[in-house]
Coordinates of C-alpha atoms in Angstrom, one line a residue:
Chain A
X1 CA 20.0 14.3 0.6
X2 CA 21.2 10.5 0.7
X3 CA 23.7 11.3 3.5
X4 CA 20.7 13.0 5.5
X5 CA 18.2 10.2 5.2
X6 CA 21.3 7.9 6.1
X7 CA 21.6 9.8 9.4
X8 CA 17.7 10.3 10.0
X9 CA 17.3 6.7 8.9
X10 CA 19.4 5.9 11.9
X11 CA 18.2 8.3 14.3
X12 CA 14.8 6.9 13.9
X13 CA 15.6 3.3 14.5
X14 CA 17.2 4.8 17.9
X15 CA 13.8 6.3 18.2
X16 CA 14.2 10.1 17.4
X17 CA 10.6 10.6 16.4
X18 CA 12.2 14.6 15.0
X19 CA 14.6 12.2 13.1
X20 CA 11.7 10.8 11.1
X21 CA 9.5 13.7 10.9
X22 CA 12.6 15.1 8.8
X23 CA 12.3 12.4 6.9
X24 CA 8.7 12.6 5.7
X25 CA 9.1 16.2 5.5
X26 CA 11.8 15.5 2.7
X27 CA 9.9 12.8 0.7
X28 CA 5.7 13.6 1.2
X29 CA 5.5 15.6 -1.8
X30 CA 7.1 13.1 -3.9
X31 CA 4.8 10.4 -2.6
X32 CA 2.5 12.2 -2.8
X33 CA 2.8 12.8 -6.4
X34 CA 3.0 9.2 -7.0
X35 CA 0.3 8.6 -5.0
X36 CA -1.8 10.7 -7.0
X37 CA -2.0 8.1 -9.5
X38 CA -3.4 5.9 -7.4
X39 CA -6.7 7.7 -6.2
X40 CA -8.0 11.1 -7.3
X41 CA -9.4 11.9 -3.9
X42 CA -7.2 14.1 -1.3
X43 CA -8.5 12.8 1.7
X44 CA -7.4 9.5 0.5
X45 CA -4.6 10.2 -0.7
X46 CA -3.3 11.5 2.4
X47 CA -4.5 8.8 3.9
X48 CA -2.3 6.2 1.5
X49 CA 1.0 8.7 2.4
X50 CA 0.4 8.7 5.8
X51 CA 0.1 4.6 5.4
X52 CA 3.2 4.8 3.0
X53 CA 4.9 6.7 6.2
X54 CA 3.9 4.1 8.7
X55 CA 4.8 1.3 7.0
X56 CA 8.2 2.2 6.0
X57 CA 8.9 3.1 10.0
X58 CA 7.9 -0.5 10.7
X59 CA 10.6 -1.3 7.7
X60 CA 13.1 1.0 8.5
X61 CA 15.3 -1.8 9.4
X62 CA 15.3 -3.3 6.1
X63 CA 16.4 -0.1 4.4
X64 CA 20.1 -1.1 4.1
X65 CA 20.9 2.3 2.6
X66 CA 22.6 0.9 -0.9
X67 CA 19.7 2.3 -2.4
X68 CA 18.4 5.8 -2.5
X69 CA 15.6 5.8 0.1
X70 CA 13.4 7.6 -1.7
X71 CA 13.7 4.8 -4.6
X72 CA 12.9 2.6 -1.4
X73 CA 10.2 4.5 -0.6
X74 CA 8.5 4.6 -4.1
X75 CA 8.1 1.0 -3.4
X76 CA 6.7 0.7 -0.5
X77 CA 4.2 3.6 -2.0
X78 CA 3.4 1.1 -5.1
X79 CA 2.8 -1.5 -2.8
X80 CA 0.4 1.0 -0.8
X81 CA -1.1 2.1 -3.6
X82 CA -1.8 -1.4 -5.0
X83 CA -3.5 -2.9 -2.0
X84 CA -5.5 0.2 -1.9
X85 CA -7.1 -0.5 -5.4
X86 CA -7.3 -4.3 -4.6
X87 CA -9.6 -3.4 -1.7
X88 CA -11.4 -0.8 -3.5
X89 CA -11.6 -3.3 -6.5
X90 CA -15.2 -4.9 -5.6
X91 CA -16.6 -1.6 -4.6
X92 CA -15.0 1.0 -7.2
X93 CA -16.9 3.8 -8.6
X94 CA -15.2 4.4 -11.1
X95 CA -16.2 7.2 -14.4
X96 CA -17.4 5.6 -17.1
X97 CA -15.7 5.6 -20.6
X98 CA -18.9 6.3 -22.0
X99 CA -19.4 9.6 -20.2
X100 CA -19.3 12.2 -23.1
X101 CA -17.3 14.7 -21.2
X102 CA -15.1 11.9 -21.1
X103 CA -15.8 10.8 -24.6
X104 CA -14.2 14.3 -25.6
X105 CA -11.6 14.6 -23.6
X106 CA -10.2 11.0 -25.1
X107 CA -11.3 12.4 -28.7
X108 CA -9.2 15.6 -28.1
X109 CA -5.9 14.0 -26.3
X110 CA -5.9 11.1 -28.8
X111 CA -2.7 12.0 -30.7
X112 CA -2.1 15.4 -29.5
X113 CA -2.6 15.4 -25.7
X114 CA -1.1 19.2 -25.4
X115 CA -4.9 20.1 -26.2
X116 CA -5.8 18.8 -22.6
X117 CA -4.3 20.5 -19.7
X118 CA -2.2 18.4 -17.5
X119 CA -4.9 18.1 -14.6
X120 CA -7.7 17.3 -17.4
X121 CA -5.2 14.3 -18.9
X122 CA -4.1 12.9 -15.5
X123 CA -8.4 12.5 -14.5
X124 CA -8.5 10.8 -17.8
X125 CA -5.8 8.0 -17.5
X126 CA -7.1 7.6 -13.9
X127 CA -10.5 7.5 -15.1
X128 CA -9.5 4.8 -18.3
X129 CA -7.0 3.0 -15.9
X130 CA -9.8 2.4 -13.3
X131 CA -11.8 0.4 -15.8
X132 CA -9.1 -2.5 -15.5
X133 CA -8.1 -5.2 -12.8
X134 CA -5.8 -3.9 -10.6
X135 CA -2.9 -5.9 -12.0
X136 CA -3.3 -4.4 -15.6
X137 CA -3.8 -1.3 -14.2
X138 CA -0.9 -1.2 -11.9
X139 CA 1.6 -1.9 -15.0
X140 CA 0.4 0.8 -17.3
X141 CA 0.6 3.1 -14.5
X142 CA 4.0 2.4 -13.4
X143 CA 4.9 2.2 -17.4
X144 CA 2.6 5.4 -18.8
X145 CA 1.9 7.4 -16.1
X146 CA 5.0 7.2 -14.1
X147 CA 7.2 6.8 -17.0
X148 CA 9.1 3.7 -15.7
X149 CA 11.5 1.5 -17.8
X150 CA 10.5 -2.1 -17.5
X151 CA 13.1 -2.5 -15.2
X152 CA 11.9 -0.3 -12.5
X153 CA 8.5 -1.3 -13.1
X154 CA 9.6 -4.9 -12.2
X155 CA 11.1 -3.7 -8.8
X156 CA 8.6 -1.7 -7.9
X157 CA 6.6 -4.6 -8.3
X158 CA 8.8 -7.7 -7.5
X159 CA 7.9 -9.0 -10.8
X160 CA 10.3 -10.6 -13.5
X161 CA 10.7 -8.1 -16.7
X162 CA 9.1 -10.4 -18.5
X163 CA 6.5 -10.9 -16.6
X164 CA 6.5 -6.9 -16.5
X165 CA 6.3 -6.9 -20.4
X166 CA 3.6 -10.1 -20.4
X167 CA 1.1 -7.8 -18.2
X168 CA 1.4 -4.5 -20.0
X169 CA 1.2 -6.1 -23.6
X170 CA -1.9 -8.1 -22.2
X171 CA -3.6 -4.9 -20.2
X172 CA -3.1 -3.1 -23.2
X173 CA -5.0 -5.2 -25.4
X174 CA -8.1 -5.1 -22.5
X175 CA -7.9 -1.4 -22.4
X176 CA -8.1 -1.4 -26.4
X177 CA -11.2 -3.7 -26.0
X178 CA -12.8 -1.0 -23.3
X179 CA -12.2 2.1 -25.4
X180 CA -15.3 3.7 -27.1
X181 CA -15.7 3.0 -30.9
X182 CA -13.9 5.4 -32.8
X183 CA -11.0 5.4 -30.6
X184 CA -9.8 1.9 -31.2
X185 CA -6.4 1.5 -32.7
X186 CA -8.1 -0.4 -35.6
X187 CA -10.6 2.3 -36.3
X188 CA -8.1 5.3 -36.5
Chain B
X1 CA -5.5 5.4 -28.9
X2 CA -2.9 3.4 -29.5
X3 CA 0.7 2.9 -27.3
X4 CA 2.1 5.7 -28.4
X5 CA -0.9 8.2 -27.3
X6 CA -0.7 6.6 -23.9
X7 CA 2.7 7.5 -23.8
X8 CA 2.0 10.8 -24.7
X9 CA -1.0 11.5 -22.3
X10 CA 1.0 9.7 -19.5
X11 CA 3.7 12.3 -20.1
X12 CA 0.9 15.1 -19.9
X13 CA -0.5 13.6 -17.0
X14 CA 2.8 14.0 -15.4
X15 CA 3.2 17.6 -15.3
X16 CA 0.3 18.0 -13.3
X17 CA 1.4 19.9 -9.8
X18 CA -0.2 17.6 -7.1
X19 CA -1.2 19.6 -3.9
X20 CA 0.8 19.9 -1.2
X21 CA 0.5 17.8 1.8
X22 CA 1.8 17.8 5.6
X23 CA 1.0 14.5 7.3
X24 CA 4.2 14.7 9.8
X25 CA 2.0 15.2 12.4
X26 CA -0.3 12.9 11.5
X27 CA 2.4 10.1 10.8
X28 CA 4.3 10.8 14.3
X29 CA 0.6 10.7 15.9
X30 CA 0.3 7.3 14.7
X31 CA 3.8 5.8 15.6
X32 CA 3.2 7.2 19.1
X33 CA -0.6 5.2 19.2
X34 CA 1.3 2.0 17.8
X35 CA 4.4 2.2 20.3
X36 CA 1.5 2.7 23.3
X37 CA 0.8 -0.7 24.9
X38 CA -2.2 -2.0 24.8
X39 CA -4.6 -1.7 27.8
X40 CA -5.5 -5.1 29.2
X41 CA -8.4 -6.5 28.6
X42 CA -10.6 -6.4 32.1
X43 CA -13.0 -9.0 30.8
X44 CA -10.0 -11.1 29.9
X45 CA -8.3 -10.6 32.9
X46 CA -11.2 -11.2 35.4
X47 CA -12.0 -14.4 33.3
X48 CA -8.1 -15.5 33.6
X49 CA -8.7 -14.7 37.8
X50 CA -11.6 -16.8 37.6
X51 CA -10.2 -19.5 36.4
X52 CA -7.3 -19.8 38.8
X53 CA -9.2 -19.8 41.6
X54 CA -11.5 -22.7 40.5
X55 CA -8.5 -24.7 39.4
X56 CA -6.9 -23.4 43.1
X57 CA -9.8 -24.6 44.8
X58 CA -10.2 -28.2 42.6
X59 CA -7.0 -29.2 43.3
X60 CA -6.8 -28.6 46.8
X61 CA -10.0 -30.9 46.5
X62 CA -8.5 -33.6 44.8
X63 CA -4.9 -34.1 46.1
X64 CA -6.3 -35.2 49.5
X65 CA -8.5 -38.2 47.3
X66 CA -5.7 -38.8 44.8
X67 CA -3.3 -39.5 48.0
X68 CA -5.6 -41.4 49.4
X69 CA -7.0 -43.7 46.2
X70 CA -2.9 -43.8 45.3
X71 CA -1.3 -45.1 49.2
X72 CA -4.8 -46.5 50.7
X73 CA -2.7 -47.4 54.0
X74 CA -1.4 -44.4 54.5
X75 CA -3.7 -42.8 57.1
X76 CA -3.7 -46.1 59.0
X77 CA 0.4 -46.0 59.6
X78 CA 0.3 -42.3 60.1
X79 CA 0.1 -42.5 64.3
X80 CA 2.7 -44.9 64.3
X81 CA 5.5 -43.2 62.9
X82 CA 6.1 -45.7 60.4
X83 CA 5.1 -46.0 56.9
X84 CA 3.5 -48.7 54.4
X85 CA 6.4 -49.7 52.4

């Protein structure tokens, strides 16, 4: 795949506009994916791939092709995906943790999250994530949801690993804090 | 819920199958608007025309007064053949 998105890489800095079309067709599920922890709405997330899509064309250039482009890719979908919540940040309506159904939910996936389907636990860590500042939530994403190392969560966000480390330990101590009672790590 | 449960609902989280989604056509669409040129602005463009034509006109206004006020003598040696200096 690598060599292909080499050659359509090249192709569409030459302009081939099939070239590029490949090139999404390859990677828009993957980003899509990814993108899927970033807003729970299909329209909008369509709307965040296609943007992911457009603005690596504008960067195509800067792809030097050492690294895998869909690695490249997942960054430029991070940084999509972030300035989306940023923007969204004042306005968001987000579900709040004091919603029984989600009350439940939390009660039933603490310690054994097989007894929530996979669709039922990704609503909840988008619903708990969206209670914190876009930086916080941006690192536990990238570190929980994803399931980066702290290494690829730092180049995903251009931050140091220490920094990387700094924000999680601190996000998680203001998502602790914004847990119902009962679900506190102290109170277990 | 400690670190370790958010590990564990992250990983449960992840096996969720996302739906599938086509934008190529939408992504190629807006390439295509973004290489288009822009059209020009007509307001812009009658105000530029504008413009030049009152700065046309005001100069060929002033250059007779500024070569007047700048060689005074000028008109006076212009019959003769000869100049001021």
């Amino acid at each position: 795949m690598d060599e292909e998105d080499l050659a359509d890489a090249r192709a569409s800095l030459g302009g081939d506009g099939a070239a590029f079309a490949r090139l999404v067709g390859r990677h828009q599920q993957a980003v899509a994916a990814q993108l899927a922890r970033f807003t729970r709405d299909r329209g909008l997330r369509e709307q965040l791939v296609q943007d992911t899509f457009v603005e690596a064309w504008r960067s195509l250039s800067g792809w030097s092709g050492r690294a895998a482009f869909a690695a490249w890719l997942r960054t430029i979908a991070t940084r999509v995906g972030y300035r989306f919540w940023r923007e969204q940040a004042r306005a968001r309506a987000t579900q709040d943790v004091d919603d029984p159904r989600l009350q439940s939910a939390l009660a039933r996936a603490a310690g054994t999250p097989q007894a929530v389907q996979p669709r039922e636990a990704a609503e909840l860590l988008h619903a708990l994530l969206a209670q914190l500042a876009p930086r916080d939530r941006l690192v536990l994403t990238l570190l929980y949801w994803e399931g980066c190392s702290v290494q690829d969560a730092a180049e995903r966000t251009g931050w140091s690993r220490t920094m990387v480390k700094v924000q999680a330990f601190r996000a998680r101590r203001r998502l602790e804090k914004l847990l119902p009672a009962g679900l506190r790590p102290e109170e277990r | 819920m400690d670190e370790r449960d958010l590990q564990r609902l992250g990983q449960r989280a992840r096996e969720e199958r996302v739906e599938s989604v086509d934008v190529r056509g939408r992504v190629l669409a807006e390439l295509a608007r973004a290489r288009r040129p822009e059209p020009p602005d007509r307001a812009l463009l009658a105000f530029a025309a504008a413009s030049l034509a009152a700065a046309a006109a005001m100069t060929i206004f002033a250059l007779p007064v500024f070569q007047a006020l700048e060689e005074p003598l000028a008109g006076l040696f212009a019959g003769a053949g000869i100049g001021p200096r």
